Amino acid sequence: MLVGDILSKKTSRVVTVRMNETVEIAAKLMRANNISALVVKDVVRSEGNTAVGMFTERDVVRAIAEHGAGGVNVKISQLVSVQQLVSCSTTDTLEHVRHLMNRHHIRHLPIIDDYSLVGVISMRDVSAAFDETSVNTPHAA
């Protein structure tokens, strides 16, 4: 099964946050959309509006733990590492995605095709797809 197979069953809407927004804004976006991760976007001169990282519930907790109540005012750019975005494409296999998630200790991956953000896949999506495949696969007796 490919990432594109999962993406075709999900909503195409991807919720994003910009590097200059605060933890408070990000947390409100996650709550309003009932999600646990946002794609972080930044304006890069050479590439325009581009995905540079992921901001998750763990980042919210880290901001509060490190800065107390003032953590809500911390900028996303202070918490997100943009050294190298770990991502996948719609043509990647779920086995590859699971390997990437395990290797990098992450639970959400942006899906990028032809330099465009087309979705996000979560560990929950991957697990559900594997469960669905095993249910639909007849077992030899």
mmCIF file of C-alpha atoms in Angstrom:
data_model
loop_
_atom_site.group_PDB
_atom_site.id
_atom_site.type_symbol
_atom_site.label_atom_id
_atom_site.label_comp_id
_atom_site.label_asym_id
_atom_site.label_seq_id
_atom_site.Cartn_x
_atom_site.Cartn_y
_atom_site.Cartn_z
ATOM 1 C CA MET A 1 0.000 0.000 0.000
ATOM 2 C CA LEU A 2 1.199 3.521 -0.826
ATOM 3 C CA VAL A 3 0.910 6.834 1.008
ATOM 4 C CA GLY A 4 -1.344 8.070 -1.813
ATOM 5 C CA ASP A 5 -3.842 5.298 -1.007
ATOM 6 C CA ILE A 6 -4.237 6.655 2.517
ATOM 7 C CA LEU A 7 -4.271 10.261 1.357
ATOM 8 C CA SER A 8 -7.183 9.549 -0.991
ATOM 9 C CA LYS A 9 -9.294 8.553 2.038
ATOM 10 C CA LYS A 10 -8.395 11.602 4.140
ATOM 11 C CA THR A 11 -9.445 15.209 3.983
ATOM 12 C CA SER A 12 -7.136 17.191 1.727
ATOM 13 C CA ARG A 13 -7.042 20.144 4.125
ATOM 14 C CA VAL A 14 -3.664 20.629 5.826
ATOM 15 C CA VAL A 15 -3.519 22.948 8.820
ATOM 16 C CA THR A 16 -0.351 25.023 8.934
ATOM 17 C CA VAL A 17 1.286 27.560 11.202
ATOM 18 C CA ARG A 18 3.970 30.099 10.348
ATOM 19 C CA MET A 19 7.371 30.312 12.044
ATOM 20 C CA ASN A 20 6.601 33.767 13.491
ATOM 21 C CA GLU A 21 3.378 32.678 15.253
ATOM 22 C CA THR A 22 3.261 31.842 18.962
ATOM 23 C CA VAL A 23 2.720 28.591 20.814
ATOM 24 C CA GLU A 24 -0.675 29.945 21.877
ATOM 25 C CA ILE A 25 -1.796 30.379 18.254
ATOM 26 C CA ALA A 26 -0.518 26.905 17.362
ATOM 27 C CA ALA A 27 -2.273 25.301 20.336
ATOM 28 C CA LYS A 28 -5.543 27.035 19.441
ATOM 29 C CA LEU A 29 -5.245 25.831 15.832
ATOM 30 C CA MET A 30 -4.661 22.252 16.987
ATOM 31 C CA ARG A 31 -7.627 22.416 19.378
ATOM 32 C CA ALA A 32 -9.978 24.011 16.836
ATOM 33 C CA ASN A 33 -9.115 21.357 14.239
ATOM 34 C CA ASN A 34 -8.906 18.448 16.710
ATOM 35 C CA ILE A 35 -5.395 17.527 15.566
ATOM 36 C CA SER A 36 -2.097 16.975 17.346
ATOM 37 C CA ALA A 37 0.370 18.380 14.801
ATOM 38 C CA LEU A 38 0.726 21.305 12.414
ATOM 39 C CA VAL A 39 2.944 21.749 9.397
ATOM 40 C CA VAL A 40 5.228 24.732 9.940
ATOM 41 C CA LYS A 41 5.601 27.000 6.937
ATOM 42 C CA ASP A 42 8.011 29.809 6.284
ATOM 43 C CA VAL A 43 8.615 32.242 3.487
ATOM 44 C CA VAL A 44 11.931 31.403 1.863
ATOM 45 C CA ARG A 45 13.182 33.829 -0.763
ATOM 46 C CA SER A 46 14.270 31.187 -3.234
ATOM 47 C CA GLU A 47 11.337 28.815 -2.773
ATOM 48 C CA GLY A 48 8.398 30.973 -1.730
ATOM 49 C CA ASN A 49 5.960 29.580 0.821
ATOM 50 C CA THR A 50 7.478 26.285 1.968
ATOM 51 C CA ALA A 51 7.033 23.580 4.617
ATOM 52 C CA VAL A 52 9.991 23.610 6.988
ATOM 53 C CA GLY A 53 8.954 21.414 9.915
ATOM 54 C CA MET A 54 6.268 20.019 12.176
ATOM 55 C CA PHE A 55 4.906 21.503 15.415
ATOM 56 C CA THR A 56 3.257 19.001 17.760
ATOM 57 C CA GLU A 57 1.598 18.741 21.153
ATOM 58 C CA ARG A 58 5.016 17.721 22.500
ATOM 59 C CA ASP A 59 6.347 21.131 21.455
ATOM 60 C CA VAL A 60 3.553 22.848 23.403
ATOM 61 C CA VAL A 61 4.450 20.841 26.503
ATOM 62 C CA ARG A 62 8.152 21.602 26.030
ATOM 63 C CA ALA A 63 7.454 25.357 25.755
ATOM 64 C CA ILE A 64 5.424 25.369 28.983
ATOM 65 C CA ALA A 65 7.951 23.162 30.813
ATOM 66 C CA GLU A 66 10.869 25.397 29.799
ATOM 67 C CA HIS A 67 9.196 28.818 30.035
ATOM 68 C CA GLY A 68 6.291 28.375 32.443
ATOM 69 C CA ALA A 69 3.061 30.184 31.630
ATOM 70 C CA GLY A 70 5.058 32.530 29.388
ATOM 71 C CA GLY A 71 5.667 29.570 27.082
ATOM 72 C CA VAL A 72 2.475 30.435 25.239
ATOM 73 C CA ASN A 73 4.208 33.566 23.949
ATOM 74 C CA VAL A 74 7.248 31.726 22.577
ATOM 75 C CA LYS A 75 7.601 31.863 18.796
ATOM 76 C CA ILE A 76 7.340 28.619 16.833
ATOM 77 C CA SER A 77 10.739 29.418 15.318
ATOM 78 C CA GLN A 78 12.342 29.017 18.754
ATOM 79 C CA LEU A 79 11.039 25.449 19.103
ATOM 80 C CA VAL A 80 11.108 23.913 15.632
ATOM 81 C CA SER A 81 14.311 22.616 14.153
ATOM 82 C CA VAL A 82 14.423 23.336 10.432
ATOM 83 C CA GLN A 83 17.737 21.671 9.679
ATOM 84 C CA GLN A 84 16.152 18.939 7.584
ATOM 85 C CA LEU A 85 12.472 18.295 7.078
ATOM 86 C CA VAL A 86 11.617 14.603 7.217
ATOM 87 C CA SER A 87 8.839 13.995 4.700
ATOM 88 C CA CYS A 88 7.424 11.447 2.295
ATOM 89 C CA SER A 89 5.634 11.427 -1.053
ATOM 90 C CA THR A 90 2.407 9.829 -2.237
ATOM 91 C CA THR A 91 4.402 7.138 -4.046
ATOM 92 C CA ASP A 92 6.248 5.963 -0.914
ATOM 93 C CA THR A 93 5.237 2.651 0.646
ATOM 94 C CA LEU A 94 3.801 2.462 4.135
ATOM 95 C CA GLU A 95 6.748 0.275 5.098
ATOM 96 C CA HIS A 96 9.083 3.141 4.150
ATOM 97 C CA VAL A 97 6.975 5.657 6.088
ATOM 98 C CA ARG A 98 6.914 3.426 9.160
ATOM 99 C CA HIS A 99 10.702 3.103 8.929
ATOM 100 C CA LEU A 100 11.124 6.909 8.700
ATOM 101 C CA MET A 101 8.844 7.480 11.686
ATOM 102 C CA ASN A 102 10.642 4.902 13.804
ATOM 103 C CA ARG A 103 14.112 6.076 12.795
ATOM 104 C CA HIS A 104 13.380 9.741 13.509
ATOM 105 C CA HIS A 105 11.061 9.149 16.511
ATOM 106 C CA ILE A 106 8.205 11.090 14.942
ATOM 107 C CA ARG A 107 4.478 10.451 14.614
ATOM 108 C CA HIS A 108 3.552 12.808 11.764
ATOM 109 C CA LEU A 109 5.040 13.245 8.304
ATOM 110 C CA PRO A 110 4.224 15.926 5.755
ATOM 111 C CA ILE A 111 3.508 14.506 2.300
ATOM 112 C CA ILE A 112 5.280 16.497 -0.398
ATOM 113 C CA ASP A 113 4.922 15.893 -4.133
ATOM 114 C CA ASP A 114 6.790 18.046 -6.655
ATOM 115 C CA TYR A 115 7.818 20.476 -3.886
ATOM 116 C CA SER A 116 4.161 21.013 -2.892
ATOM 117 C CA LEU A 117 2.610 20.085 0.435
ATOM 118 C CA VAL A 118 -0.292 17.734 -0.328
ATOM 119 C CA GLY A 119 -1.100 16.264 3.087
ATOM 120 C CA VAL A 120 0.065 14.822 6.382
ATOM 121 C CA ILE A 121 0.224 11.172 7.394
ATOM 122 C CA SER A 122 0.243 10.062 11.021
ATOM 123 C CA MET A 123 1.392 6.921 12.752
ATOM 124 C CA ARG A 124 -2.301 6.276 13.451
ATOM 125 C CA ASP A 125 -3.023 6.364 9.688
ATOM 126 C CA VAL A 126 -0.194 3.909 9.040
ATOM 127 C CA SER A 127 -1.295 1.543 11.819
ATOM 128 C CA ALA A 128 -4.913 1.626 10.648
ATOM 129 C CA ALA A 129 -3.839 0.839 7.081
ATOM 130 C CA PHE A 130 -1.744 -2.116 8.242
ATOM 131 C CA ASP A 131 -4.658 -3.338 10.383
ATOM 132 C CA GLU A 132 -7.044 -2.994 7.432
ATOM 133 C CA THR A 133 -4.653 -4.889 5.169
ATOM 134 C CA SER A 134 -4.257 -7.751 7.641
ATOM 135 C CA VAL A 135 -8.054 -8.048 8.075
ATOM 136 C CA ASN A 136 -8.616 -8.155 4.318
ATOM 137 C CA THR A 137 -5.800 -10.613 3.653
ATOM 138 C CA PRO A 138 -6.926 -14.243 3.835
ATOM 139 C CA HIS A 139 -4.778 -16.392 6.094
ATOM 140 C CA ALA A 140 -3.556 -19.771 4.913
ATOM 141 C CA ALA A 141 -5.037 -22.671 6.863
#
